[in-house]
Coordinates of C-alpha atoms and ligand atoms in Angstrom, one line a residue:
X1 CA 123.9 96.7 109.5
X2 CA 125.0 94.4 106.1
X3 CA 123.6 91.0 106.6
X4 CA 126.2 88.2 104.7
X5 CA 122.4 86.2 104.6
X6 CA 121.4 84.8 100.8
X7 CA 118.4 86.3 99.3
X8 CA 116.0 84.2 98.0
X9 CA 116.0 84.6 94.4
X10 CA 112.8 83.4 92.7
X11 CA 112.6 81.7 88.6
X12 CA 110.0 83.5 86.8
X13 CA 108.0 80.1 87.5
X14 CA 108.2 80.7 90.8
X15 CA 106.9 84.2 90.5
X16 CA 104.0 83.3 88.5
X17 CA 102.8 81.2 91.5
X18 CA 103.5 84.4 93.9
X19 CA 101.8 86.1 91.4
X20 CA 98.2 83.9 91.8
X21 CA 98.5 84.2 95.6
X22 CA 99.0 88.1 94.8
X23 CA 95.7 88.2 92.9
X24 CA 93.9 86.2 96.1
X25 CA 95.2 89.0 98.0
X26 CA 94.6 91.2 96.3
X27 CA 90.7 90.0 95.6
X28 CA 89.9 89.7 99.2
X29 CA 91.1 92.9 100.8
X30 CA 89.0 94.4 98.0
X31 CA 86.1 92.6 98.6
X32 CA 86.7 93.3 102.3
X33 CA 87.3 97.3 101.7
X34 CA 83.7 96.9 99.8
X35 CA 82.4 95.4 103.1
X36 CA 83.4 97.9 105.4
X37 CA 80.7 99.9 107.2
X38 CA 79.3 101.2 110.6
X39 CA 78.4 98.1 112.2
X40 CA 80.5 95.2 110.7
X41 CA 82.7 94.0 113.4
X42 CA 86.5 93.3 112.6
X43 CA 85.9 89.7 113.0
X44 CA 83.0 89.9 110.1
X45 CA 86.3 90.7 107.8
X46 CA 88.3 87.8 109.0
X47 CA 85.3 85.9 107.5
X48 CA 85.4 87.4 104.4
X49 CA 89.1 86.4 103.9
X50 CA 88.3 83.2 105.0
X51 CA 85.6 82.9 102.3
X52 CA 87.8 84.0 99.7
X53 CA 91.0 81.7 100.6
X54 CA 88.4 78.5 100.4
X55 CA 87.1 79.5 97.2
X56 CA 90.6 80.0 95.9
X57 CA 92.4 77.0 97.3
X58 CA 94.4 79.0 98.9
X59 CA 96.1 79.3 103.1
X60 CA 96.4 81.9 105.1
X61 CA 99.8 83.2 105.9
X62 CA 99.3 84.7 109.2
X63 CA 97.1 82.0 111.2
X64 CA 99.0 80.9 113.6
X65 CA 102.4 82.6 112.4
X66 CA 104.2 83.4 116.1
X67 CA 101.2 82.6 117.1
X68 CA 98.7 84.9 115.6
X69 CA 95.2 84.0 116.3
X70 CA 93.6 85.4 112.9
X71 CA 94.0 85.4 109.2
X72 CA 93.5 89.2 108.6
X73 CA 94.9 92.0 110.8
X74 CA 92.6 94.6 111.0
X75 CA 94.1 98.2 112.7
X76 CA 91.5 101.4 113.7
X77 CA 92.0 104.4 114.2
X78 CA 95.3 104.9 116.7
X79 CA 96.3 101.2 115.9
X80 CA 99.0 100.8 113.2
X81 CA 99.4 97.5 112.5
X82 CA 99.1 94.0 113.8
X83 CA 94.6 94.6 115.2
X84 CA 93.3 91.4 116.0
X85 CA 90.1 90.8 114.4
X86 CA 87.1 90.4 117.0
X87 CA 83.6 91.5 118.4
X88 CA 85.0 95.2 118.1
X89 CA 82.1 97.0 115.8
X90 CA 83.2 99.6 113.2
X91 CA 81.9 103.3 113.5
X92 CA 81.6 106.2 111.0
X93 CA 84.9 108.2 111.1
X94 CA 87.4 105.2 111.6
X95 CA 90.7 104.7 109.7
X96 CA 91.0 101.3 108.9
X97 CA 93.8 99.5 107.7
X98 CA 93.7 96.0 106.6
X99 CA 96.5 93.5 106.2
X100 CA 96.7 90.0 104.7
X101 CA 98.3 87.7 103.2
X102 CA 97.6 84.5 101.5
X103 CA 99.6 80.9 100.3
X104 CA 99.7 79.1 97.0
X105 CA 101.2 76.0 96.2
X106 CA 102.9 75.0 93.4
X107 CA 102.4 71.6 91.7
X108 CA 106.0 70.4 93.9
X109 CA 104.1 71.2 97.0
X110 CA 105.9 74.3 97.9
X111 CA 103.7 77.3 98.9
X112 CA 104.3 80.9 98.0
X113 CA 103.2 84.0 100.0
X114 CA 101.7 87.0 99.1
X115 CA 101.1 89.9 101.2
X116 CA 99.5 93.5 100.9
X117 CA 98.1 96.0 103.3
X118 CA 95.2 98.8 102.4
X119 CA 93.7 101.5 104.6
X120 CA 89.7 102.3 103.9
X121 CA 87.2 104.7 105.9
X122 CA 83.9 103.7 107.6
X123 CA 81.9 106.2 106.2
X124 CA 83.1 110.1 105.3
X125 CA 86.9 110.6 106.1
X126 CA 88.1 113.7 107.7
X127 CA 90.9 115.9 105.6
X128 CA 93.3 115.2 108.1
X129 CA 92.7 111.2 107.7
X130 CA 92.4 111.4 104.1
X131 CA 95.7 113.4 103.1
X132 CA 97.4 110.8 106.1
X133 CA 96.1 107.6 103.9
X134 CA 96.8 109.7 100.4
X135 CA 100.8 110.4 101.5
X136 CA 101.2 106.7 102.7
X137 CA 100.3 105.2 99.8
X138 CA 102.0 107.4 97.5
X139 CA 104.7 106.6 99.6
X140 CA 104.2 102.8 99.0
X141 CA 103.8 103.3 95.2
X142 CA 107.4 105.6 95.2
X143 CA 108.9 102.7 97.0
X144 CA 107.5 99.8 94.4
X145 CA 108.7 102.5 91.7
X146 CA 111.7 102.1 93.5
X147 CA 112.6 98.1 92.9
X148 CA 114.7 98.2 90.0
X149 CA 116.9 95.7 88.7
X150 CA 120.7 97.2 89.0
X151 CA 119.3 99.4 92.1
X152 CA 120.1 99.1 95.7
X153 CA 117.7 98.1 98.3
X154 CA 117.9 101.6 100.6
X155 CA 116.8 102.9 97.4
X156 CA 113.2 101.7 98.1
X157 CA 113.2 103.2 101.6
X158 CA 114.9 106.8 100.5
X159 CA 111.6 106.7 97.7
X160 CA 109.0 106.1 100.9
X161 CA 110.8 108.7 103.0
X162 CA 111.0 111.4 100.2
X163 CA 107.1 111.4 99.5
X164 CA 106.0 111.5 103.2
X165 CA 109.1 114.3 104.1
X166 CA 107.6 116.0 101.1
X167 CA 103.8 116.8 102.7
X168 CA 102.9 119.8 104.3
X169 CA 102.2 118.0 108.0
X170 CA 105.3 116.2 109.8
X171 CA 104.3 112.6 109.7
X172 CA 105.4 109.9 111.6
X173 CA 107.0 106.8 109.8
X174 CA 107.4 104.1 112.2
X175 CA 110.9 102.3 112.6
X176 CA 110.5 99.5 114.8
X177 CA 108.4 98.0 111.5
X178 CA 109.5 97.6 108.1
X179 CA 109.0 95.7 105.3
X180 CA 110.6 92.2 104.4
X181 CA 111.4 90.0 101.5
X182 CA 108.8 87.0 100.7
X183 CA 108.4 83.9 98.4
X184 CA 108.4 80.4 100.7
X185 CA 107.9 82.3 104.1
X186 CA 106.0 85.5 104.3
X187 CA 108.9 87.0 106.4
X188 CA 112.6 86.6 104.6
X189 CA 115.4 88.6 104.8
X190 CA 116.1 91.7 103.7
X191 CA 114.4 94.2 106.1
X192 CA 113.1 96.8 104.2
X193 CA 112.9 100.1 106.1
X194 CA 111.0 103.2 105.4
X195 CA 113.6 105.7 105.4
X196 CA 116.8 106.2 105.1
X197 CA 119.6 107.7 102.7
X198 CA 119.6 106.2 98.8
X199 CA 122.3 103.6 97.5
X200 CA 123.0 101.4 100.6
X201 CA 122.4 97.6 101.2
X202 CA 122.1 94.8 99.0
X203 CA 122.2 95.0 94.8
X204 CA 118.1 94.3 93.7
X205 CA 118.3 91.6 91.4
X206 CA 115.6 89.8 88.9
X207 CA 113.5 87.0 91.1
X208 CA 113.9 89.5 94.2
X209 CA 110.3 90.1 96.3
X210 CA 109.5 92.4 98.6
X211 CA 106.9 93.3 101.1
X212 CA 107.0 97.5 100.8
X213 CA 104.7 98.2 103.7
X214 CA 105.1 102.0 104.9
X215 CA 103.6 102.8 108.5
X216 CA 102.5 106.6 109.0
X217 CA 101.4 108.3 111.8
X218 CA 99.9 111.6 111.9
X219 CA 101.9 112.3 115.1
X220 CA 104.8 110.8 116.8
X221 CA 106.4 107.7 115.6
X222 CA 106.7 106.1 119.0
X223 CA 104.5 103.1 119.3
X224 CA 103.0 100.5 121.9
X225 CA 102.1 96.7 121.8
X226 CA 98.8 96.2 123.7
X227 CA 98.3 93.4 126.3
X228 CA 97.3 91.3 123.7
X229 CA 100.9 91.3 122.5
X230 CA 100.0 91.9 118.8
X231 CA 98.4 95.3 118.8
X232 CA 100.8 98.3 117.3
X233 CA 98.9 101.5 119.1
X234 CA 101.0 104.9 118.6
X235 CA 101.7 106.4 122.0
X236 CA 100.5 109.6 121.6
X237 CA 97.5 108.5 120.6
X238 CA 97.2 110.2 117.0
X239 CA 96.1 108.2 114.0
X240 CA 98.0 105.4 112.0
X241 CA 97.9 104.3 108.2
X242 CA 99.4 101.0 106.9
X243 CA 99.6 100.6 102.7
X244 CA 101.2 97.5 101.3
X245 CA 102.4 95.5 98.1
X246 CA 104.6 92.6 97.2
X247 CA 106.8 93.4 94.4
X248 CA 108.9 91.4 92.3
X249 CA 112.1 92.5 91.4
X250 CA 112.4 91.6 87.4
X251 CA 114.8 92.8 83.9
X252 CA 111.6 94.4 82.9
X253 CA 110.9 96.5 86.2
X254 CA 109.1 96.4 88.8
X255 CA 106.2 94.2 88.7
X256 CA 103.5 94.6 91.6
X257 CA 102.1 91.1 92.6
X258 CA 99.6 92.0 94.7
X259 CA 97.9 94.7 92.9
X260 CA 95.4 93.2 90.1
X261 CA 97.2 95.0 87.0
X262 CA 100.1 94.3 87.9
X263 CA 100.8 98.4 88.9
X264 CA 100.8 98.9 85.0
X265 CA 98.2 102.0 85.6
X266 CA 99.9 103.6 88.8
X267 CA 103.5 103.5 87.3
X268 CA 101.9 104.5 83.8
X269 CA 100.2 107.7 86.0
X270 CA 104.0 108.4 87.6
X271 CA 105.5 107.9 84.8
X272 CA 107.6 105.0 85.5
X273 CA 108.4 102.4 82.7
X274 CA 107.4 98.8 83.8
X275 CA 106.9 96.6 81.1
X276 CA 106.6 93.4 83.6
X277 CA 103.8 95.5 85.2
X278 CA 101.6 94.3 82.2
X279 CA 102.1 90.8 82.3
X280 CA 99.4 88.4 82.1
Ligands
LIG1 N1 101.9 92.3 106.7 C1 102.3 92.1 108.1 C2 103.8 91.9 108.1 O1 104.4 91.8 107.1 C3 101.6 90.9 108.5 C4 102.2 90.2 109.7 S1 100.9 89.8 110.8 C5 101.3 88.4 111.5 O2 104.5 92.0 109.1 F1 100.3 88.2 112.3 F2 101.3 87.4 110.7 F3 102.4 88.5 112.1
LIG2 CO1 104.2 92.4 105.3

């Protein structure tokens, strides 16, 4: 479907304020991921987030967004995406995935999202959970690679489809989820979907983010929302992964805002030239 809606292009200001709430993202999912272990409950990682959003002046962007009760989603096992934090204690063996996102604002008063997803183990992971989290986030990273200047936005989706079409095991990718562009709401337009041919949709252009957030499932695709009307759970049952980044769009490629180097070491390791990826 083309969509005639504006995107919402940012000044490299503007980015450098998505940037800092990048970097609190980015500082409390790994502080949470460090936290993880048989016996925390989910709820002990909403703290954590909370901690690390006081101590960086920062807001949440998911309390109360539709509604949502809690400033992390936290997703085990056959849950994909959208896990309400709670009394629900973590065991050895569970695939975790953690998603959160966090607001800055600028010295006008405007606030500026960040958003990023990672998936941890409690404990040893199984082969079978650790090539699932492995081919979802190089999935995520082909995507990010993906969001150049002069490109087209399917081009990002083609990227996350190729890598996970490309592992031995027939994965799931979910399509009722995608990604979306952010800046002054966590949720703008465009959709960014997961698969799908190269060379369609709107030009990317400098001042362009976007939320890349690939959803894998080691079976089917087809998915559930539980009674609490936020929980993804896959129907069949089978195991979920959830990676994400915000990405700027910029002339000197693509430059990862939620990752603390900027992506400079992954794109370096794929061989992709980012020169924005090095900034600050
Ligand atoms: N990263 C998720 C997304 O982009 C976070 C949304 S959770 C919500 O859709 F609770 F805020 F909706
Ligand atoms: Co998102």
């Amino acid at each position: 479907m083309r969509s005639a809606r504006k995107l919402e292009v940012k000044t490299p200001e503007q980015l450098r304020v998505m940037r800092r709430a990048g970097l609190v993202v980015a500082a409390a999912l790994n502080r949470i991921a460090q936290s993880v272990q048989p016996g925390i409950t989910t709820a002990d990682l909403d703290a954590i987030a909370v901690s690390v959003l006081r101590e960086n002046d920062a807001a949440p962007s998911f309390l109360g967004y539709h509604g949502y009760p809690a400033v992390v989603c936290v997703s085990v096992n056959d849950e994909v995406v959208h896990g309400i934090p709670g009394p629900r204690t973590l065991h050895d063996g569970d695939i975790v995935s953690i998603d959160f996102g966090a607001i800055v604002t600028d010295n006008r008063g405007q606030g500026w999202h960040g958003d990023a997803a990672v998936t941890v183990f409690v404990g040893e992971a199984s082969a079978e959970d650790a090539a699932l989290s492995d081919v979802t986030r190089s999935a995520l990273w082909a995507g990010l690679a993906a969001a150049q200047a002069g490109g087209r936005l399917s081009d990002i989706g083609a990227a996350v489809e190729g890598v996970v079409r490309a592992a031995p095991h027939p994965y799931g990718i979910l399509a009722d989820y995608t990604g979306h562009g952010i800046g002054t709401q966590m949720h703008l337009p465009p959709s960014v979907e997961n698969f799908g041919p190269a060379g369609r949709g709107p030009v990317l252009q400098p001042g362009l983010a976007l939320a890349v957030e690939p959803m894998v499932t080691i079976g089917s695709p087809d998915t559930d929302v539980l009674e609490d009307d936020w929980t993804v759970v896959t129907q069949d049952g089978s195991r979920a992964c959830h990676w994400e980044h915000t990405v700027a769009v910029t002339s000197e490629g693509p430059w990862v805002l939620t990752e603390p180097d900027g992506g400079a070491a992954m794109f370096a390791a794929m061989g992709v030239d980012s020169p924005a990826a090095s900034r600050d």
